[in-house]
PDB file of C-alpha atoms in Angstrom:
ATOM      1  CA  MET A   1      10.883 -10.938 100.321  1.00 47.00           C
ATOM      2  CA  ILE A   2      14.541 -11.082  99.310  1.00 43.00           C
ATOM      3  CA  LYS A   3      17.086 -11.390 102.158  1.00 44.00           C
ATOM      4  CA  LYS A   4      19.452  -8.325 102.732  1.00 44.00           C
ATOM      5  CA  LEU A   5      22.706  -9.024 100.985  1.00 43.00           C
ATOM      6  CA  LYS A   6      25.552  -9.405 103.438  1.00 46.00           C
ATOM      7  CA  THR A   7      28.725  -7.841 102.454  1.00 45.00           C
ATOM      8  CA  ASN A   8      31.873  -6.429 104.057  1.00 45.00           C
ATOM      9  CA  PRO A   9      32.579  -3.730 101.391  1.00 39.00           C
ATOM     10  CA  LYS A  10      36.324  -2.873 100.723  1.00 42.00           C
ATOM     11  CA  SER A  11      35.537  -0.194  98.100  1.00 50.00           C
ATOM     12  CA  GLU A  12      33.152   2.274  97.030  1.00 49.00           C
ATOM     13  CA  THR A  13      31.963  -0.099  94.208  1.00 45.00           C
ATOM     14  CA  LYS A  14      30.799  -2.749  96.817  1.00 48.00           C
ATOM     15  CA  LYS A  15      29.205  -0.114  99.032  1.00 53.00           C
ATOM     16  CA  GLU A  16      27.329   1.102  95.929  1.00 49.00           C
ATOM     17  CA  ILE A  17      26.041  -2.407  95.235  1.00 46.00           C
ATOM     18  CA  SER A  18      25.145  -2.974  98.828  1.00 50.00           C
ATOM     19  CA  ASN A  19      23.182   0.355  98.851  1.00 53.00           C
ATOM     20  CA  GLY A  20      21.464  -0.664  95.638  1.00 49.00           C
ATOM     21  CA  MET A  21      20.349  -4.025  97.182  1.00 46.00           C
ATOM     22  CA  VAL A  22      18.934  -2.122 100.089  1.00 50.00           C
ATOM     23  CA  SER A  23      16.975   0.145  97.816  1.00 53.00           C
ATOM     24  CA  LEU A  24      15.858  -2.766  95.802  1.00 45.00           C
ATOM     25  CA  GLN A  25      14.539  -4.339  98.886  1.00 49.00           C
ATOM     26  CA  LYS A  26      12.415  -1.054  99.614  1.00 50.00           C
ATOM     27  CA  ASP A  27      11.094  -1.139  96.252  1.00 47.00           C
ATOM     28  CA  LEU A  28      10.077  -4.687  96.725  1.00 42.00           C
ATOM     29  CA  ILE A  29       8.235  -3.818  99.934  1.00 43.00           C
ATOM     30  CA  SER A  30       6.345  -0.969  98.059  1.00 47.00           C
ATOM     31  CA  LYS A  31       5.873  -3.318  94.949  1.00 45.00           C
ATOM     32  CA  LYS A  32       7.264  -0.896  92.503  1.00 47.00           C
ATOM     33  CA  LEU A  33       9.231  -3.481  90.588  1.00 45.00           C
ATOM     34  CA  LYS A  34       8.181  -6.178  88.144  1.00 48.00           C
ATOM     35  CA  ASN A  35       9.624  -9.754  88.622  1.00 48.00           C
ATOM     36  CA  LYS A  36      11.802  -9.393  85.373  1.00 46.00           C
ATOM     37  CA  GLU A  37      13.462  -5.988  86.777  1.00 48.00           C
ATOM     38  CA  ILE A  38      14.082  -7.530  90.107  1.00 42.00           C
ATOM     39  CA  SER A  39      15.664 -10.636  88.647  1.00 46.00           C
ATOM     40  CA  GLN A  40      17.705  -8.512  86.249  1.00 51.00           C
ATOM     41  CA  ARG A  41      18.884  -6.116  88.940  1.00 47.00           C
ATOM     42  CA  LEU A  42      19.894  -8.941  91.401  1.00 45.00           C
ATOM     43  CA  LYS A  43      21.893 -10.727  88.693  1.00 48.00           C
ATOM     44  CA  PHE A  44      23.847  -7.806  87.680  1.00 47.00           C
ATOM     45  CA  SER A  45      24.510  -6.701  91.216  1.00 45.00           C
ATOM     46  CA  LEU A  46      25.728 -10.228  92.142  1.00 43.00           C
ATOM     47  CA  ASN A  47      27.760 -10.556  89.052  1.00 51.00           C
ATOM     48  CA  LYS A  48      29.430  -7.266  89.938  1.00 47.00           C
ATOM     49  CA  LEU A  49      30.475  -8.541  93.298  1.00 41.00           C
ATOM     50  CA  LYS A  50      31.951 -11.802  91.672  1.00 42.00           C
ATOM     51  CA  LYS A  51      34.005  -9.973  89.113  1.00 45.00           C
ATOM     52  CA  SER A  52      35.498  -7.252  91.267  1.00 45.00           C
ATOM     53  CA  ASP A  53      39.265  -7.408  91.765  1.00 42.00           C
ATOM     54  CA  ARG A  54      41.073  -7.915  95.101  1.00 39.00           C
ATOM     55  CA  SER A  55      40.577  -4.325  95.923  1.00 38.00           C
ATOM     56  CA  GLY A  56      36.795  -4.437  95.167  1.00 39.00           C
ATOM     57  CA  ARG A  57      36.940  -2.587  91.993  1.00 42.00           C
ATOM     58  CA  TYR A  58      34.806  -3.758  89.238  1.00 43.00           C
ATOM     59  CA  ILE A  59      36.805  -3.953  86.050  1.00 46.00           C
ATOM     60  CA  LEU A  60      35.048  -3.416  82.758  1.00 54.00           C
ATOM     61  CA  ASP A  61      36.286  -4.471  79.406  1.00 66.00           C
ATOM     62  CA  ARG A  62      34.479  -1.961  77.456  1.00 72.00           C
ATOM     63  CA  LYS A  63      34.983  -2.190  73.648  1.00 82.00           C
ATOM     64  CA  TYR A  64      34.319   0.441  70.756  1.00 87.00           C
ATOM     65  CA  LYS A  65      30.865  -1.098  70.036  1.00 86.00           C
ATOM     66  CA  ASP A  66      29.728  -0.429  73.645  1.00 83.00           C
ATOM     67  CA  TYR A  67      30.717   3.040  73.888  1.00 86.00           C
ATOM     68  CA  ASN A  68      29.140   3.618  70.456  1.00 87.00           C
ATOM     69  CA  LEU A  69      25.795   2.168  71.552  1.00 83.00           C
ATOM     70  CA  ILE A  70      25.691   5.053  74.071  1.00 82.00           C
ATOM     71  CA  PHE A  71      26.264   7.585  71.283  1.00 82.00           C
ATOM     72  CA  LYS A  72      23.731   6.054  68.851  1.00 79.00           C
ATOM     73  CA  GLN A  73      21.021   5.406  71.502  1.00 71.00           C
ATOM     74  CA  ILE A  74      21.126   8.660  73.399  1.00 69.00           C
ATOM     75  CA  LEU A  75      21.854  11.135  70.445  1.00 68.00           C
ATOM     76  CA  ASN A  76      19.275   9.410  68.174  1.00 64.00           C
ATOM     77  CA  ASN A  77      16.610   9.585  70.871  1.00 58.00           C
ATOM     78  CA  THR A  78      17.014  11.925  73.745  1.00 56.00           C
ATOM     79  CA  VAL A  79      19.732  14.618  73.769  1.00 57.00           C
ATOM     80  CA  SER A  80      18.492  18.074  73.402  1.00 64.00           C
ATOM     81  CA  LEU A  81      21.895  19.421  73.406  1.00 66.00           C
ATOM     82  CA  LYS A  82      22.524  21.791  70.443  1.00 68.00           C
ATOM     83  CA  SER A  83      26.159  20.579  69.748  1.00 72.00           C
ATOM     84  CA  LEU A  84      28.464  21.704  67.238  1.00 74.00           C
ATOM     85  CA  VAL A  85      30.563  18.452  66.920  1.00 82.00           C
ATOM     86  CA  PHE A  86      28.531  15.655  68.555  1.00 84.00           C
ATOM     87  CA  ARG A  87      27.477  12.900  66.064  1.00 84.00           C
ATOM     88  CA  ARG A  88      25.693   9.592  66.349  1.00 82.00           C
ATOM     89  CA  ASP A  89      28.970   7.530  66.635  1.00 89.00           C
ATOM     90  CA  ILE A  90      32.364   8.225  67.972  1.00 93.00           C
ATOM     91  CA  ILE A  91      34.511   8.205  64.755  1.00 95.00           C
ATOM     92  CA  SER A  92      32.189  10.762  63.105  1.00 93.00           C
ATOM     93  CA  THR A  93      32.352  13.014  66.274  1.00 93.00           C
ATOM     94  CA  LEU A  94      36.304  12.927  66.120  1.00 96.00           C
ATOM     95  CA  LYS A  95      36.051  13.566  62.375  1.00 96.00           C
ATOM     96  CA  MET A  96      33.949  16.622  62.962  1.00 93.00           C
ATOM     97  CA  ILE A  97      36.196  17.947  65.622  1.00 94.00           C
ATOM     98  CA  GLU A  98      39.107  17.532  63.230  1.00 96.00           C
ATOM     99  CA  GLN A  99      37.510  19.291  60.378  1.00 94.00           C
ATOM    100  CA  LYS A 100      36.002  22.153  62.424  1.00 93.00           C
ATOM    101  CA  TYR A 101      39.046  23.091  64.334  1.00 93.00           C
ATOM    102  CA  LYS A 102      41.632  22.045  61.788  1.00 94.00           C
ATOM    103  CA  LYS A 103      43.251  19.463  64.208  1.00 95.00           C
ATOM    104  CA  LYS A 104      46.638  17.936  63.462  1.00 95.00           C
ATOM    105  CA  GLU A 105      46.309  15.803  66.333  1.00 96.00           C
ATOM    106  CA  ILE A 106      43.432  14.339  68.241  1.00 96.00           C
ATOM    107  CA  ASN A 107      43.505  13.303  72.011  1.00 95.00           C
ATOM    108  CA  VAL A 108      41.127  10.922  73.608  1.00 95.00           C
ATOM    109  CA  LEU A 109      40.978  10.080  77.229  1.00 92.00           C
ATOM    110  CA  ASP A 110      39.118   7.139  78.524  1.00 90.00           C
ATOM    111  CA  ASP A 111      38.418   7.112  82.318  1.00 88.00           C
ATOM    112  CA  GLY A 112      37.916   3.714  83.573  1.00 80.00           C
ATOM    113  CA  ALA A 113      39.589   2.086  80.475  1.00 75.00           C
ATOM    114  CA  GLY A 114      39.475  -1.417  81.836  1.00 76.00           C
ATOM    115  CA  ARG A 115      42.247  -3.270  79.746  1.00 76.00           C
ATOM    116  CA  GLY A 116      42.114  -0.599  76.954  1.00 80.00           C
ATOM    117  CA  TYR A 117      40.022  -2.439  74.423  1.00 85.00           C
ATOM    118  CA  PHE A 118      38.055   0.523  73.470  1.00 89.00           C
ATOM    119  CA  LEU A 119      41.114   2.886  72.703  1.00 89.00           C
ATOM    120  CA  SER A 120      42.979   0.008  70.976  1.00 89.00           C
ATOM    121  CA  GLN A 121      40.045  -0.540  68.612  1.00 92.00           C
ATOM    122  CA  LEU A 122      39.350   3.115  68.265  1.00 93.00           C
ATOM    123  CA  LYS A 123      43.036   3.759  67.211  1.00 92.00           C
ATOM    124  CA  GLU A 124      42.723   0.765  64.753  1.00 93.00           C
ATOM    125  CA  LYS A 125      39.861   2.227  63.094  1.00 95.00           C
ATOM    126  CA  TRP A 126      41.202   5.863  62.967  1.00 95.00           C
ATOM    127  CA  ASN A 127      44.544   4.521  61.582  1.00 94.00           C
ATOM    128  CA  THR A 128      42.615   2.634  58.819  1.00 96.00           C
ATOM    129  CA  LEU A 129      40.755   5.722  57.901  1.00 96.00           C
ATOM    130  CA  LYS A 130      44.183   7.590  57.829  1.00 95.00           C
ATOM    131  CA  LYS A 131      45.521   5.167  55.380  1.00 95.00           C
ATOM    132  CA  GLU A 132      42.575   5.556  53.169  1.00 96.00           C
ATOM    133  CA  LYS A 133      43.050   9.309  53.473  1.00 95.00           C
ATOM    134  CA  LYS A 134      39.886  10.034  55.043  1.00 96.00           C
ATOM    135  CA  VAL A 135      41.328  11.670  58.081  1.00 96.00           C
ATOM    136  CA  SER A 136      44.450  13.326  58.431  1.00 96.00           C
ATOM    137  CA  ALA A 137      45.173  13.844  62.204  1.00 96.00           C
ATOM    138  CA  ASP A 138      47.181  11.732  64.470  1.00 95.00           C
ATOM    139  CA  LEU A 139      45.040  10.124  67.124  1.00 94.00           C
ATOM    140  CA  LYS A 140      46.800   9.913  70.669  1.00 92.00           C
ATOM    141  CA  THR A 141      44.962   8.053  73.481  1.00 91.00           C
ATOM    142  CA  THR A 142      45.268   7.865  77.149  1.00 88.00           C
ATOM    143  CA  ALA A 143      43.798   5.269  79.485  1.00 84.00           C
ATOM    144  CA  VAL A 144      43.123   6.012  83.174  1.00 81.00           C
ATOM    145  CA  SER A 145      42.727   3.209  85.628  1.00 71.00           C
ATOM    146  CA  LEU A 146      41.974   3.497  89.373  1.00 61.00           C
ATOM    147  CA  THR A 147      43.747   0.165  90.393  1.00 60.00           C
ATOM    148  CA  LYS A 148      45.541  -1.421  87.631  1.00 57.00           C
ATOM    149  CA  SER A 149      47.835  -0.691  84.675  1.00 53.00           C
ATOM    150  CA  PHE A 150      47.904  -2.968  81.598  1.00 55.00           C
ATOM    151  CA  SER A 151      50.420  -2.979  78.609  1.00 55.00           C
ATOM    152  CA  THR A 152      48.444  -2.274  75.741  1.00 58.00           C
ATOM    153  CA  LYS A 153      50.091  -1.148  72.564  1.00 60.00           C
ATOM    154  CA  ASN A 154      50.170   2.513  71.533  1.00 63.00           C
ATOM    155  CA  ILE A 155      48.054   3.462  74.595  1.00 63.00           C
ATOM    156  CA  ASP A 156      49.297   5.805  77.371  1.00 65.00           C
ATOM    157  CA  PHE A 157      48.147   3.867  80.354  1.00 56.00           C
ATOM    158  CA  LYS A 158      47.901   5.402  83.766  1.00 62.00           C
ATOM    159  CA  LYS A 159      47.132   3.799  87.059  1.00 57.00           C
ATOM    160  CA  ILE A 160      46.032   6.653  89.348  1.00 55.00           C
ATOM    161  CA  GLY A 161      44.670   5.142  92.397  1.00 54.00           C
ATOM    162  CA  ASN A 162      42.747   8.269  93.322  1.00 63.00           C
ATOM    163  CA  VAL A 163      40.910  10.386  90.795  1.00 66.00           C
ATOM    164  CA  ILE A 164      41.148  13.309  93.126  1.00 66.00           C
ATOM    165  CA  ASN A 165      44.981  13.275  92.715  1.00 70.00           C
ATOM    166  CA  PHE A 166      44.986  12.707  89.169  1.00 75.00           C
ATOM    167  CA  ILE A 167      46.223  15.685  86.955  1.00 79.00           C
ATOM    168  CA  PRO A 168      45.734  15.573  83.159  1.00 82.00           C
ATOM    169  CA  GLU A 169      48.989  15.989  81.293  1.00 80.00           C
ATOM    170  CA  ARG A 170      47.503  17.490  78.132  1.00 88.00           C
ATOM    171  CA  LYS A 171      44.354  18.766  76.601  1.00 94.00           C
ATOM    172  CA  TYR A 172      41.984  16.414  75.134  1.00 95.00           C
ATOM    173  CA  ASP A 173      39.214  16.497  72.298  1.00 97.00           C
ATOM    174  CA  LEU A 174      37.113  13.670  73.813  1.00 96.00           C
ATOM    175  CA  ILE A 175      36.859  12.303  77.294  1.00 95.00           C
ATOM    176  CA  ILE A 176      34.670   9.254  78.120  1.00 93.00           C
ATOM    177  CA  SER A 177      34.164   8.273  81.752  1.00 90.00           C
ATOM    178  CA  VAL A 178      31.715   5.443  82.005  1.00 86.00           C
ATOM    179  CA  TYR A 179      32.316   3.468  85.427  1.00 81.00           C
ATOM    180  CA  GLY A 180      35.368   5.500  85.692  1.00 78.00           C
ATOM    181  CA  GLY A 181      36.716   7.370  88.642  1.00 76.00           C
ATOM    182  CA  PHE A 182      34.055  10.195  88.371  1.00 78.00           C
ATOM    183  CA  HIS A 183      31.337   7.633  88.656  1.00 72.00           C
ATOM    184  CA  TYR A 184      32.694   6.412  91.962  1.00 68.00           C
ATOM    185  CA  THR A 185      33.655   9.802  93.417  1.00 73.00           C
ATOM    186  CA  GLN A 186      31.794  10.711  96.558  1.00 69.00           C
ATOM    187  CA  THR A 187      29.200  13.545  95.966  1.00 67.00           C
ATOM    188  CA  PRO A 188      30.954  16.343  97.867  1.00 65.00           C
ATOM    189  CA  LEU A 189      33.870  15.941  95.416  1.00 71.00           C
ATOM    190  CA  LYS A 190      32.099  15.197  92.175  1.00 78.00           C
ATOM    191  CA  LYS A 191      32.062  18.905  91.102  1.00 82.00           C
ATOM    192  CA  GLU A 192      35.849  19.182  91.798  1.00 83.00           C
ATOM    193  CA  VAL A 193      36.531  16.168  89.678  1.00 84.00           C
ATOM    194  CA  LEU A 194      34.090  17.048  86.909  1.00 88.00           C
ATOM    195  CA  LEU A 195      35.566  20.592  86.480  1.00 89.00           C
ATOM    196  CA  LYS A 196      39.058  19.120  86.394  1.00 89.00           C
ATOM    197  CA  TYR A 197      38.198  16.954  83.645  1.00 89.00           C
ATOM    198  CA  LEU A 198      36.190  19.585  81.789  1.00 93.00           C
ATOM    199  CA  TYR A 199      38.925  22.335  81.941  1.00 92.00           C
ATOM    200  CA  SER A 200      41.488  19.723  80.284  1.00 93.00           C
ATOM    201  CA  LEU A 201      39.213  19.808  77.185  1.00 96.00           C
ATOM    202  CA  ASN A 202      40.293  21.634  74.196  1.00 95.00           C
ATOM    203  CA  ASN A 203      37.975  24.536  72.892  1.00 92.00           C
ATOM    204  CA  GLY A 204      35.470  22.301  70.970  1.00 92.00           C
ATOM    205  CA  GLY A 205      36.288  19.293  72.944  1.00 95.00           C
ATOM    206  CA  VAL A 206      33.432  17.033  74.157  1.00 94.00           C
ATOM    207  CA  ALA A 207      33.001  14.603  77.191  1.00 94.00           C
ATOM    208  CA  ILE A 208      30.649  12.016  78.526  1.00 92.00           C
ATOM    209  CA  PHE A 209      30.098  11.176  82.153  1.00 91.00           C
ATOM    210  CA  SER A 210      27.993   8.339  83.517  1.00 86.00           C
ATOM    211  CA  PHE A 211      25.988   8.670  86.927  1.00 78.00           C
ATOM    212  CA  ASN A 212      24.610   6.072  89.284  1.00 66.00           C
ATOM    213  CA  PRO A 213      20.843   6.229  89.006  1.00 60.00           C
ATOM    214  CA  ILE A 214      20.560   4.955  92.598  1.00 55.00           C
ATOM    215  CA  LEU A 215      22.394   7.991  93.702  1.00 50.00           C
ATOM    216  CA  LEU A 216      20.383  10.075  91.337  1.00 51.00           C
ATOM    217  CA  ARG A 217      17.060   9.487  93.236  1.00 52.00           C
ATOM    218  CA  THR A 218      18.343  11.552  96.096  1.00 51.00           C
ATOM    219  CA  ASN A 219      21.243  13.625  95.098  1.00 54.00           C
ATOM    220  CA  LEU A 220      20.439  14.653  91.322  1.00 54.00           C
ATOM    221  CA  ASP A 221      16.809  15.556  91.134  1.00 66.00           C
ATOM    222  CA  LYS A 222      15.306  17.627  88.406  1.00 72.00           C
ATOM    223  CA  GLU A 223      16.175  20.994  90.079  1.00 74.00           C
ATOM    224  CA  HIS A 224      19.755  19.847  90.906  1.00 76.00           C
ATOM    225  CA  ARG A 225      20.376  18.942  87.248  1.00 80.00           C
ATOM    226  CA  MET A 226      19.263  22.359  85.967  1.00 83.00           C
ATOM    227  CA  GLN A 227      21.438  23.911  88.693  1.00 85.00           C
ATOM    228  CA  VAL A 228      24.426  21.895  87.268  1.00 85.00           C
ATOM    229  CA  LEU A 229      23.628  22.740  83.610  1.00 88.00           C
ATOM    230  CA  LYS A 230      23.551  26.449  84.455  1.00 90.00           C
ATOM    231  CA  ALA A 231      26.751  26.401  86.466  1.00 90.00           C
ATOM    232  CA  LEU A 232      28.438  24.657  83.419  1.00 92.00           C
ATOM    233  CA  GLU A 233      26.979  27.234  81.013  1.00 91.00           C
ATOM    234  CA  LYS A 234      28.493  30.125  82.903  1.00 91.00           C
ATOM    235  CA  ARG A 235      31.797  28.560  82.586  1.00 92.00           C
ATOM    236  CA  GLY A 236      31.633  28.227  79.048  1.00 92.00           C
ATOM    237  CA  PHE A 237      30.183  24.663  78.539  1.00 94.00           C
ATOM    238  CA  LYS A 238      27.252  23.311  76.679  1.00 91.00           C
ATOM    239  CA  ALA A 239      25.596  20.381  78.530  1.00 90.00           C
ATOM    240  CA  ASP A 240      22.735  18.078  78.859  1.00 88.00           C
ATOM    241  CA  PHE A 241      21.654  15.036  80.900  1.00 85.00           C
ATOM    242  CA  SER A 242      20.227  12.219  78.969  1.00 82.00           C
ATOM    243  CA  TYR A 243      19.175   8.554  79.767  1.00 79.00           C
ATOM    244  CA  LEU A 244      19.297   5.262  77.820  1.00 77.00           C
ATOM    245  CA  PRO A 245      16.000   4.108  76.913  1.00 73.00           C
ATOM    246  CA  SER A 246      14.397   1.717  79.394  1.00 70.00           C
ATOM    247  CA  ASN A 247      14.168  -1.085  76.808  1.00 69.00           C
ATOM    248  CA  PHE A 248      17.813  -0.797  75.939  1.00 66.00           C
ATOM    249  CA  LYS A 249      18.787  -1.168  79.615  1.00 58.00           C
ATOM    250  CA  LYS A 250      17.228  -4.598  79.556  1.00 60.00           C
ATOM    251  CA  LYS A 251      19.453  -5.587  76.637  1.00 60.00           C
ATOM    252  CA  SER A 252      22.591  -4.169  78.214  1.00 62.00           C
ATOM    253  CA  PRO A 253      22.025  -4.088  82.026  1.00 58.00           C
ATOM    254  CA  ASP A 254      25.680  -3.362  82.754  1.00 68.00           C
ATOM    255  CA  LEU A 255      25.724  -0.074  81.069  1.00 74.00           C
ATOM    256  CA  PRO A 256      24.875   3.041  83.306  1.00 78.00           C
ATOM    257  CA  GLN A 257      21.382   4.619  82.360  1.00 78.00           C
ATOM    258  CA  VAL A 258      22.199   8.161  83.090  1.00 82.00           C
ATOM    259  CA  TYR A 259      24.851  10.467  81.361  1.00 87.00           C
ATOM    260  CA  LEU A 260      26.047  13.949  81.167  1.00 89.00           C
ATOM    261  CA  PHE A 261      27.033  15.119  77.801  1.00 90.00           C
ATOM    262  CA  VAL A 262      29.313  18.242  77.744  1.00 93.00           C
ATOM    263  CA  GLU A 263      30.961  20.440  75.020  1.00 93.00           C
ATOM    264  CA  ARG A 264      33.427  23.213  75.661  1.00 94.00           C
ATOM    265  CA  GLU A 265      32.750  26.287  73.660  1.00 85.00           C
ATOM    266  CA  LYS A 266      35.564  28.615  75.256  1.00 72.00           C
TER     267      LYS A 266
END
């Protein structure tokens, strides 16, 4: 049996990892996991501990291709959301928003932006399309980080410290929160943070939020998920939960497995 990982957590990230290791031990005792999955989960958890910064936060350097994989894998296979604008890649989704709502300006927010690589690459791709006259709207980007602010060209970087206190300064057409402030928010406050982000969407705007599958076992069962979707529908949002295919998780173990896709209708 694997010995309990001894940590002295300084952040919610390390608490999450520690809880995950305890959960892993329980699974080992009940023999629910295969050897490969055990090795994979241990390796990822230990890597997160090594790569966390001084405050304990794990800074992810997500790139365009990483987020695009989420769109492709989930929208190709599992999402039942009858979306008006979600497409199987990010650029196509933004182009659809521009065309459908006759946008002169597209605003994108990345919650948990790391060093801003995703937004920088997205802007580069969009500006190339604009030069080719395939799109016409200007693209404005905002990066949100809990602990650090980086100087990345043409990106509005905000160090917020606590997502509870963060107030969006404008309306957005796309919000992506993968391992962002929402991901690490304690369950009692998740609703408050979620609605704050969703109400900062433009009409027709879309958002993606990642969830921790460890927490999902107890806090977000099927009945709870349905309650969340119904509550969002009453507030004018189309929404659906979805999962990365299990075989894809093996290829990219540092991507969260569970996502909430949302589109604002009104």
